Amino acid sequence: MSTLRREALALLAAGVPAMDVQVLSHRGSVPREAGTHMLVTRDAVLGTIGGGHLELTAIAQARQWLATGDTAPHDAEFALGPSLGQCCGGALTLRTQRLGDALLAAWPDGAPRFFVQLYGAGHVGRAIVALLAGIDCRVQWIDERDSEFPPHPLPAHIERLCVEPVEAEVAQAPAGAHYLVLTHSHDLDLRITEAILRRGDFAYLGLIGSRTKRARFVHRFEERGVPAEAIGRMTCPIGVPGIAGKEPEVIAVAVVAQLLQQQR
């Protein structure tokens, strides 16, 4: 379930009046594609249809209809040219209507961008999870040390698992899963990574560490008879190239960007 859909359900459950603004259709270059939703309440906006004057206009209209109790759907066409101060050059149609159970049931419940098992609740793991909190994905965050997880609640799409042995969780992931291995122990990293490589059906395997660590791990895997094809698909160091810095937050940006690249 998408983050915005969960927020819509929460609004309905709490009885908070809201308007749904949907990009009904589009042509040419536009900031968001058809099927994008934004929720507007009296004092909050959830989601985005692309920002700029278009979004400000849509929010103002939605709040006007919300204040008058208008429940009818309203369709409006917008050309993203000089009249709106946006140079995209395309055009789109917005449909604005009152959020309700029937409307929400008609929303397509899109699949998450990816499923990832993230091993390690240290500084880098926490920084990565902070970024994934705002992305439509599914995360299993795994560590054997319960004290390392943050005390505050996590978004519904992020599940924390405190288990031992942690490498046993590899077998529970769906086929085509993404894996990030960044624990506090090289020996634990080795066991988890070997389990993933032997399984072999991963879409992405990222192991934190230097090129030296990669070489040592590859040597150990080769000694143990791990298939060379699987080893060759292991990403280590992790993160998109060209981003300098070893701060956890910087590493997290590079790693999440690399996860998103896998969708291509």
PDB file of C-alpha atoms in Angstrom:
ATOM      1  CA  MET A   1       0.000   0.000   0.000  1.00  0.00           C
ATOM      2  CA  SER A   2       1.379   3.423  -0.941  1.00  0.00           C
ATOM      3  CA  THR A   3       2.210   6.008   1.693  1.00  0.00           C
ATOM      4  CA  LEU A   4      -0.453   8.396   0.387  1.00  0.00           C
ATOM      5  CA  ARG A   5      -3.099   5.662   0.401  1.00  0.00           C
ATOM      6  CA  ARG A   6      -2.313   4.920   4.042  1.00  0.00           C
ATOM      7  CA  GLU A   7      -2.611   8.627   4.828  1.00  0.00           C
ATOM      8  CA  ALA A   8      -5.960   8.765   3.027  1.00  0.00           C
ATOM      9  CA  LEU A   9      -7.225   5.832   5.084  1.00  0.00           C
ATOM     10  CA  ALA A  10      -6.081   7.592   8.258  1.00  0.00           C
ATOM     11  CA  LEU A  11      -7.971  10.762   7.284  1.00  0.00           C
ATOM     12  CA  LEU A  12     -11.156   8.792   6.642  1.00  0.00           C
ATOM     13  CA  ALA A  13     -10.804   6.878   9.891  1.00  0.00           C
ATOM     14  CA  ALA A  14     -10.323  10.122  11.813  1.00  0.00           C
ATOM     15  CA  GLY A  15     -13.257  11.811  10.074  1.00  0.00           C
ATOM     16  CA  VAL A  16     -11.083  14.613   8.678  1.00  0.00           C
ATOM     17  CA  PRO A  17     -12.702  16.203   5.578  1.00  0.00           C
ATOM     18  CA  ALA A  18     -10.354  16.176   2.591  1.00  0.00           C
ATOM     19  CA  MET A  19     -10.336  16.711  -1.148  1.00  0.00           C
ATOM     20  CA  ASP A  20      -8.544  14.420  -3.576  1.00  0.00           C
ATOM     21  CA  VAL A  21      -6.749  16.139  -6.453  1.00  0.00           C
ATOM     22  CA  GLN A  22      -5.878  13.673  -9.207  1.00  0.00           C
ATOM     23  CA  VAL A  23      -3.925  14.148 -12.419  1.00  0.00           C
ATOM     24  CA  LEU A  24      -6.581  12.659 -14.671  1.00  0.00           C
ATOM     25  CA  SER A  25      -4.661  12.894 -17.941  1.00  0.00           C
ATOM     26  CA  HIS A  26      -1.640  14.632 -19.364  1.00  0.00           C
ATOM     27  CA  ARG A  27       0.155  15.338 -22.593  1.00  0.00           C
ATOM     28  CA  GLY A  28       3.604  16.657 -23.266  1.00  0.00           C
ATOM     29  CA  SER A  29       6.073  17.570 -20.555  1.00  0.00           C
ATOM     30  CA  VAL A  30       4.430  17.786 -17.110  1.00  0.00           C
ATOM     31  CA  PRO A  31       5.764  17.633 -13.531  1.00  0.00           C
ATOM     32  CA  ARG A  32       3.685  14.581 -12.543  1.00  0.00           C
ATOM     33  CA  GLU A  33       2.018  11.908 -14.673  1.00  0.00           C
ATOM     34  CA  ALA A  34      -1.604  10.736 -14.907  1.00  0.00           C
ATOM     35  CA  GLY A  35      -2.689   8.786 -11.828  1.00  0.00           C
ATOM     36  CA  THR A  36      -0.862  11.053  -9.359  1.00  0.00           C
ATOM     37  CA  HIS A  37      -2.930  12.043  -6.297  1.00  0.00           C
ATOM     38  CA  MET A  38      -2.711  14.846  -3.755  1.00  0.00           C
ATOM     39  CA  LEU A  39      -4.850  15.210  -0.640  1.00  0.00           C
ATOM     40  CA  VAL A  40      -5.924  18.615   0.620  1.00  0.00           C
ATOM     41  CA  THR A  41      -7.445  19.291   4.039  1.00  0.00           C
ATOM     42  CA  ARG A  42      -8.288  22.610   5.668  1.00  0.00           C
ATOM     43  CA  ASP A  43      -4.747  22.973   7.037  1.00  0.00           C
ATOM     44  CA  ALA A  44      -2.582  20.297   5.394  1.00  0.00           C
ATOM     45  CA  VAL A  45      -1.453  19.026   1.998  1.00  0.00           C
ATOM     46  CA  LEU A  46      -0.365  15.402   1.547  1.00  0.00           C
ATOM     47  CA  GLY A  47       1.438  14.364  -1.611  1.00  0.00           C
ATOM     48  CA  THR A  48       2.158  16.617  -4.574  1.00  0.00           C
ATOM     49  CA  ILE A  49       1.085  17.095  -8.163  1.00  0.00           C
ATOM     50  CA  GLY A  50       4.348  18.833  -9.002  1.00  0.00           C
ATOM     51  CA  GLY A  51       4.500  22.111  -7.128  1.00  0.00           C
ATOM     52  CA  GLY A  52       4.565  25.601  -8.557  1.00  0.00           C
ATOM     53  CA  HIS A  53       1.599  27.806  -9.461  1.00  0.00           C
ATOM     54  CA  LEU A  54      -0.360  24.793 -10.716  1.00  0.00           C
ATOM     55  CA  GLU A  55      -0.303  23.170  -7.290  1.00  0.00           C
ATOM     56  CA  LEU A  56      -1.084  26.414  -5.456  1.00  0.00           C
ATOM     57  CA  THR A  57      -4.084  26.963  -7.727  1.00  0.00           C
ATOM     58  CA  ALA A  58      -5.286  23.378  -7.228  1.00  0.00           C
ATOM     59  CA  ILE A  59      -4.953  23.657  -3.432  1.00  0.00           C
ATOM     60  CA  ALA A  60      -6.894  26.945  -3.351  1.00  0.00           C
ATOM     61  CA  GLN A  61      -9.701  25.471  -5.457  1.00  0.00           C
ATOM     62  CA  ALA A  62      -9.836  22.305  -3.366  1.00  0.00           C
ATOM     63  CA  ARG A  63     -10.111  24.285  -0.120  1.00  0.00           C
ATOM     64  CA  GLN A  64     -12.833  26.459  -1.583  1.00  0.00           C
ATOM     65  CA  TRP A  65     -14.944  23.395  -2.462  1.00  0.00           C
ATOM     66  CA  LEU A  66     -14.080  21.823   0.888  1.00  0.00           C
ATOM     67  CA  ALA A  67     -15.355  24.907   2.725  1.00  0.00           C
ATOM     68  CA  THR A  68     -18.650  24.933   0.805  1.00  0.00           C
ATOM     69  CA  GLY A  69     -19.214  21.200   1.261  1.00  0.00           C
ATOM     70  CA  ASP A  70     -19.181  20.583  -2.491  1.00  0.00           C
ATOM     71  CA  THR A  71     -18.915  16.827  -3.153  1.00  0.00           C
ATOM     72  CA  ALA A  72     -19.221  16.849  -6.959  1.00  0.00           C
ATOM     73  CA  PRO A  73     -16.133  16.050  -9.047  1.00  0.00           C
ATOM     74  CA  HIS A  74     -14.610  19.049 -10.794  1.00  0.00           C
ATOM     75  CA  ASP A  75     -12.398  18.670 -13.871  1.00  0.00           C
ATOM     76  CA  ALA A  76     -10.114  21.496 -14.955  1.00  0.00           C
ATOM     77  CA  GLU A  77      -7.584  21.686 -17.786  1.00  0.00           C
ATOM     78  CA  PHE A  78      -4.294  23.501 -17.350  1.00  0.00           C
ATOM     79  CA  ALA A  79      -1.686  24.471 -19.935  1.00  0.00           C
ATOM     80  CA  LEU A  80       1.709  24.702 -18.255  1.00  0.00           C
ATOM     81  CA  GLY A  81       2.817  27.799 -20.071  1.00  0.00           C
ATOM     82  CA  PRO A  82       3.225  31.485 -19.322  1.00  0.00           C
ATOM     83  CA  SER A  83      -0.253  31.814 -17.752  1.00  0.00           C
ATOM     84  CA  LEU A  84       0.867  29.596 -14.874  1.00  0.00           C
ATOM     85  CA  GLY A  85       4.470  30.679 -14.822  1.00  0.00           C
ATOM     86  CA  GLN A  86       5.640  27.114 -15.499  1.00  0.00           C
ATOM     87  CA  CYS A  87       7.766  26.324 -18.526  1.00  0.00           C
ATOM     88  CA  CYS A  88       7.123  22.569 -18.792  1.00  0.00           C
ATOM     89  CA  GLY A  89       5.188  23.146 -21.987  1.00  0.00           C
ATOM     90  CA  GLY A  90       2.682  20.327 -21.515  1.00  0.00           C
ATOM     91  CA  ALA A  91      -0.924  20.237 -20.410  1.00  0.00           C
ATOM     92  CA  LEU A  92      -2.939  18.216 -17.952  1.00  0.00           C
ATOM     93  CA  THR A  93      -6.411  17.739 -16.552  1.00  0.00           C
ATOM     94  CA  LEU A  94      -7.025  17.721 -12.808  1.00  0.00           C
ATOM     95  CA  ARG A  95     -10.036  16.132 -11.163  1.00  0.00           C
ATOM     96  CA  THR A  96     -10.849  17.394  -7.685  1.00  0.00           C
ATOM     97  CA  GLN A  97     -13.452  15.682  -5.513  1.00  0.00           C
ATOM     98  CA  ARG A  98     -14.285  14.866  -1.911  1.00  0.00           C
ATOM     99  CA  LEU A  99     -12.307  11.979  -0.443  1.00  0.00           C
ATOM    100  CA  GLY A 100     -14.550   9.069   0.494  1.00  0.00           C
ATOM    101  CA  ASP A 101     -14.555   5.296   0.845  1.00  0.00           C
ATOM    102  CA  ALA A 102     -15.804   4.697  -2.712  1.00  0.00           C
ATOM    103  CA  LEU A 103     -13.212   7.031  -4.199  1.00  0.00           C
ATOM    104  CA  LEU A 104     -10.380   5.459  -2.241  1.00  0.00           C
ATOM    105  CA  ALA A 105     -11.496   1.952  -3.245  1.00  0.00           C
ATOM    106  CA  ALA A 106     -11.071   2.976  -6.890  1.00  0.00           C
ATOM    107  CA  TRP A 107      -7.457   4.034  -6.403  1.00  0.00           C
ATOM    108  CA  PRO A 108      -5.064   1.518  -7.920  1.00  0.00           C
ATOM    109  CA  ASP A 109      -3.024   0.021  -5.102  1.00  0.00           C
ATOM    110  CA  GLY A 110       0.295   0.172  -6.891  1.00  0.00           C
ATOM    111  CA  ALA A 111       3.113  -2.217  -6.127  1.00  0.00           C
ATOM    112  CA  PRO A 112       6.025  -0.839  -4.087  1.00  0.00           C
ATOM    113  CA  ARG A 113       9.093   0.277  -6.020  1.00  0.00           C
ATOM    114  CA  PHE A 114      11.163  -2.494  -4.455  1.00  0.00           C
ATOM    115  CA  PHE A 115      11.466  -4.839  -1.486  1.00  0.00           C
ATOM    116  CA  VAL A 116      14.694  -4.568   0.476  1.00  0.00           C
ATOM    117  CA  GLN A 117      16.155  -6.460   3.382  1.00  0.00           C
ATOM    118  CA  LEU A 118      18.478  -4.060   5.181  1.00  0.00           C
ATOM    119  CA  TYR A 119      20.885  -5.709   7.602  1.00  0.00           C
ATOM    120  CA  GLY A 120      22.343  -3.411  10.240  1.00  0.00           C
ATOM    121  CA  ALA A 121      20.853  -0.751  12.513  1.00  0.00           C
ATOM    122  CA  GLY A 122      23.993   1.337  12.919  1.00  0.00           C
ATOM    123  CA  HIS A 123      24.552   4.915  11.773  1.00  0.00           C
ATOM    124  CA  VAL A 124      24.413   4.174   8.037  1.00  0.00           C
ATOM    125  CA  GLY A 125      21.432   1.856   8.388  1.00  0.00           C
ATOM    126  CA  ARG A 126      19.492   4.498  10.309  1.00  0.00           C
ATOM    127  CA  ALA A 127      20.356   7.151   7.718  1.00  0.00           C
ATOM    128  CA  ILE A 128      19.176   4.912   4.868  1.00  0.00           C
ATOM    129  CA  VAL A 129      15.916   4.086   6.646  1.00  0.00           C
ATOM    130  CA  ALA A 130      15.279   7.807   7.203  1.00  0.00           C
ATOM    131  CA  LEU A 131      15.319   8.291   3.411  1.00  0.00           C
ATOM    132  CA  LEU A 132      13.291   5.161   2.651  1.00  0.00           C
ATOM    133  CA  ALA A 133      10.592   6.382   5.061  1.00  0.00           C
ATOM    134  CA  GLY A 134       9.309   8.728   2.356  1.00  0.00           C
ATOM    135  CA  ILE A 135       9.519   6.291  -0.578  1.00  0.00           C
ATOM    136  CA  ASP A 136       6.894   3.757  -1.643  1.00  0.00           C
ATOM    137  CA  CYS A 137       8.834   0.582  -0.972  1.00  0.00           C
ATOM    138  CA  ARG A 138       8.833  -2.273   1.515  1.00  0.00           C
ATOM    139  CA  VAL A 139      11.680  -2.620   3.999  1.00  0.00           C
ATOM    140  CA  GLN A 140      12.660  -5.330   6.444  1.00  0.00           C
ATOM    141  CA  TRP A 141      15.221  -3.774   8.787  1.00  0.00           C
ATOM    142  CA  ILE A 142      17.129  -6.557  10.521  1.00  0.00           C
ATOM    143  CA  ASP A 143      19.582  -6.555  13.426  1.00  0.00           C
ATOM    144  CA  GLU A 144      20.339  -8.856  16.330  1.00  0.00           C
ATOM    145  CA  ARG A 145      20.713  -5.871  18.683  1.00  0.00           C
ATOM    146  CA  ASP A 146      17.318  -4.504  19.680  1.00  0.00           C
ATOM    147  CA  SER A 147      18.927  -1.521  21.422  1.00  0.00           C
ATOM    148  CA  GLU A 148      20.236  -0.181  18.095  1.00  0.00           C
ATOM    149  CA  PHE A 149      16.792   0.481  16.638  1.00  0.00           C
ATOM    150  CA  PRO A 150      15.392   3.982  17.189  1.00  0.00           C
ATOM    151  CA  PRO A 151      12.777   4.237  19.960  1.00  0.00           C
ATOM    152  CA  HIS A 152      10.243   6.124  17.848  1.00  0.00           C
ATOM    153  CA  PRO A 153       7.634   4.361  15.663  1.00  0.00           C
ATOM    154  CA  LEU A 154       8.505   3.631  12.036  1.00  0.00           C
ATOM    155  CA  PRO A 155       6.290   4.083   8.963  1.00  0.00           C
ATOM    156  CA  ALA A 156       4.061   1.102   8.252  1.00  0.00           C
ATOM    157  CA  HIS A 157       6.131   0.011   5.240  1.00  0.00           C
ATOM    158  CA  ILE A 158       9.267  -0.421   7.364  1.00  0.00           C
ATOM    159  CA  GLU A 159       9.360  -3.529   9.537  1.00  0.00           C
ATOM    160  CA  ARG A 160      12.057  -3.945  12.166  1.00  0.00           C
ATOM    161  CA  LEU A 161      13.182  -7.461  13.016  1.00  0.00           C
ATOM    162  CA  CYS A 162      15.385  -8.323  15.966  1.00  0.00           C
ATOM    163  CA  VAL A 163      16.349 -11.956  15.363  1.00  0.00           C
ATOM    164  CA  GLU A 164      19.246 -14.335  15.733  1.00  0.00           C
ATOM    165  CA  PRO A 165      20.785 -15.699  13.610  1.00  0.00           C
ATOM    166  CA  VAL A 166      20.027 -12.818  11.284  1.00  0.00           C
ATOM    167  CA  GLU A 167      21.273 -14.621   8.157  1.00  0.00           C
ATOM    168  CA  ALA A 168      18.329 -17.024   8.437  1.00  0.00           C
ATOM    169  CA  GLU A 169      16.053 -14.177   7.289  1.00  0.00           C
ATOM    170  CA  VAL A 170      17.595 -14.288   3.809  1.00  0.00           C
ATOM    171  CA  ALA A 171      15.503 -17.347   2.990  1.00  0.00           C
ATOM    172  CA  GLN A 172      12.303 -15.488   3.904  1.00  0.00           C
ATOM    173  CA  ALA A 173      12.671 -12.732   1.306  1.00  0.00           C
ATOM    174  CA  PRO A 174      10.694 -12.908  -1.952  1.00  0.00           C
ATOM    175  CA  ALA A 175      12.416 -13.693  -5.231  1.00  0.00           C
ATOM    176  CA  GLY A 176      13.942 -10.615  -6.840  1.00  0.00           C
ATOM    177  CA  ALA A 177      14.517  -8.870  -3.524  1.00  0.00           C
ATOM    178  CA  HIS A 178      17.107  -6.172  -2.886  1.00  0.00           C
ATOM    179  CA  TYR A 179      19.600  -6.620  -0.069  1.00  0.00           C
ATOM    180  CA  LEU A 180      21.812  -4.193   1.813  1.00  0.00           C
ATOM    181  CA  VAL A 181      24.407  -5.670   4.167  1.00  0.00           C
ATOM    182  CA  LEU A 182      25.980  -3.174   6.570  1.00  0.00           C
ATOM    183  CA  THR A 183      26.231  -4.713  10.012  1.00  0.00           C
ATOM    184  CA  HIS A 184      28.665  -4.011  12.846  1.00  0.00           C
ATOM    185  CA  SER A 185      30.652  -7.207  12.174  1.00  0.00           C
ATOM    186  CA  HIS A 186      32.679  -8.334   9.144  1.00  0.00           C
ATOM    187  CA  ASP A 187      32.061 -11.969  10.097  1.00  0.00           C
ATOM    188  CA  LEU A 188      28.314 -11.339  10.192  1.00  0.00           C
ATOM    189  CA  ASP A 189      28.496  -9.463   6.876  1.00  0.00           C
ATOM    190  CA  LEU A 190      30.266 -12.494   5.425  1.00  0.00           C
ATOM    191  CA  ARG A 191      27.610 -14.959   6.605  1.00  0.00           C
ATOM    192  CA  ILE A 192      24.699 -12.859   5.400  1.00  0.00           C
ATOM    193  CA  THR A 193      26.282 -12.103   2.035  1.00  0.00           C
ATOM    194  CA  GLU A 194      27.147 -15.741   1.435  1.00  0.00           C
ATOM    195  CA  ALA A 195      23.543 -16.753   2.148  1.00  0.00           C
ATOM    196  CA  ILE A 196      22.302 -14.191  -0.385  1.00  0.00           C
ATOM    197  CA  LEU A 197      24.840 -15.252  -3.025  1.00  0.00           C
ATOM    198  CA  ARG A 198      23.989 -18.919  -2.625  1.00  0.00           C
ATOM    199  CA  ARG A 199      20.301 -18.117  -2.968  1.00  0.00           C
ATOM    200  CA  GLY A 200      21.186 -16.303  -6.199  1.00  0.00           C
ATOM    201  CA  ASP A 201      17.821 -14.780  -7.158  1.00  0.00           C
ATOM    202  CA  PHE A 202      18.513 -11.262  -5.895  1.00  0.00           C
ATOM    203  CA  ALA A 203      17.839  -8.138  -7.930  1.00  0.00           C
ATOM    204  CA  TYR A 204      20.519  -6.196  -6.074  1.00  0.00           C
ATOM    205  CA  LEU A 205      23.062  -7.028  -3.377  1.00  0.00           C
ATOM    206  CA  GLY A 206      24.960  -4.148  -1.805  1.00  0.00           C
ATOM    207  CA  LEU A 207      27.729  -4.812   0.722  1.00  0.00           C
ATOM    208  CA  ILE A 208      29.188  -1.866   2.614  1.00  0.00           C
ATOM    209  CA  GLY A 209      32.966  -1.662   2.561  1.00  0.00           C
ATOM    210  CA  SER A 210      36.070  -0.814   0.593  1.00  0.00           C
ATOM    211  CA  ARG A 211      37.544  -2.469  -2.485  1.00  0.00           C
ATOM    212  CA  THR A 212      39.937  -4.246  -0.122  1.00  0.00           C
ATOM    213  CA  LYS A 213      37.007  -5.724   1.800  1.00  0.00           C
ATOM    214  CA  ARG A 214      35.432  -6.805  -1.471  1.00  0.00           C
ATOM    215  CA  ALA A 215      38.620  -8.576  -2.553  1.00  0.00           C
ATOM    216  CA  ARG A 216      38.885 -10.426   0.760  1.00  0.00           C
ATOM    217  CA  PHE A 217      35.250 -11.484   0.687  1.00  0.00           C
ATOM    218  CA  VAL A 218      35.468 -12.604  -2.951  1.00  0.00           C
ATOM    219  CA  HIS A 219      38.482 -14.752  -2.090  1.00  0.00           C
ATOM    220  CA  ARG A 220      36.588 -16.386   0.784  1.00  0.00           C
ATOM    221  CA  PHE A 221      33.527 -17.010  -1.385  1.00  0.00           C
ATOM    222  CA  GLU A 222      35.625 -18.558  -4.147  1.00  0.00           C
ATOM    223  CA  GLU A 223      37.270 -20.876  -1.605  1.00  0.00           C
ATOM    224  CA  ARG A 224      33.821 -21.967  -0.459  1.00  0.00           C
ATOM    225  CA  GLY A 225      32.572 -22.691  -3.967  1.00  0.00           C
ATOM    226  CA  VAL A 226      30.086 -19.831  -4.266  1.00  0.00           C
ATOM    227  CA  PRO A 227      29.077 -19.459  -7.962  1.00  0.00           C
ATOM    228  CA  ALA A 228      31.229 -16.891  -9.762  1.00  0.00           C
ATOM    229  CA  GLU A 229      28.209 -15.451 -11.605  1.00  0.00           C
ATOM    230  CA  ALA A 230      26.545 -14.540  -8.309  1.00  0.00           C
ATOM    231  CA  ILE A 231      29.754 -13.066  -6.881  1.00  0.00           C
ATOM    232  CA  GLY A 232      30.128 -10.875  -9.976  1.00  0.00           C
ATOM    233  CA  ARG A 233      26.728  -9.306  -9.303  1.00  0.00           C
ATOM    234  CA  MET A 234      27.649  -8.180  -5.795  1.00  0.00           C
ATOM    235  CA  THR A 235      27.984  -4.394  -5.404  1.00  0.00           C
ATOM    236  CA  CYS A 236      30.810  -3.350  -3.084  1.00  0.00           C
ATOM    237  CA  PRO A 237      31.517  -0.513  -2.374  1.00  0.00           C
ATOM    238  CA  ILE A 238      27.866   0.572  -2.345  1.00  0.00           C
ATOM    239  CA  GLY A 239      26.318   3.774  -3.673  1.00  0.00           C
ATOM    240  CA  VAL A 240      26.301   5.556  -7.013  1.00  0.00           C
ATOM    241  CA  PRO A 241      29.826   6.566  -8.072  1.00  0.00           C
ATOM    242  CA  GLY A 242      31.030  10.133  -7.852  1.00  0.00           C
ATOM    243  CA  ILE A 243      29.529  11.100  -4.481  1.00  0.00           C
ATOM    244  CA  ALA A 244      32.365  11.960  -2.107  1.00  0.00           C
ATOM    245  CA  GLY A 245      32.077  11.749   1.667  1.00  0.00           C
ATOM    246  CA  LYS A 246      31.813   9.071   4.322  1.00  0.00           C
ATOM    247  CA  GLU A 247      29.208  10.689   6.541  1.00  0.00           C
ATOM    248  CA  PRO A 248      26.284   8.286   7.085  1.00  0.00           C
ATOM    249  CA  GLU A 249      23.826  10.740   5.543  1.00  0.00           C
ATOM    250  CA  VAL A 250      25.966  11.140   2.414  1.00  0.00           C
ATOM    251  CA  ILE A 251      26.393   7.381   2.038  1.00  0.00           C
ATOM    252  CA  ALA A 252      22.628   6.974   2.477  1.00  0.00           C
ATOM    253  CA  VAL A 253      21.861   9.367  -0.393  1.00  0.00           C
ATOM    254  CA  ALA A 254      24.223   7.471  -2.707  1.00  0.00           C
ATOM    255  CA  VAL A 255      22.807   4.081  -1.679  1.00  0.00           C
ATOM    256  CA  VAL A 256      19.135   5.001  -2.013  1.00  0.00           C
ATOM    257  CA  ALA A 257      19.863   6.521  -5.432  1.00  0.00           C
ATOM    258  CA  GLN A 258      21.452   3.219  -6.430  1.00  0.00           C
ATOM    259  CA  LEU A 259      18.381   1.294  -5.240  1.00  0.00           C
ATOM    260  CA  LEU A 260      16.163   3.521  -7.353  1.00  0.00           C
ATOM    261  CA  GLN A 261      18.420   3.010 -10.383  1.00  0.00           C
ATOM    262  CA  GLN A 262      17.719  -0.728 -10.260  1.00  0.00           C
ATOM    263  CA  GLN A 263      14.138  -0.088 -11.412  1.00  0.00           C
ATOM    264  CA  ARG A 264      15.411   0.690 -14.886  1.00  0.00           C
TER     265      ARG A 264
END
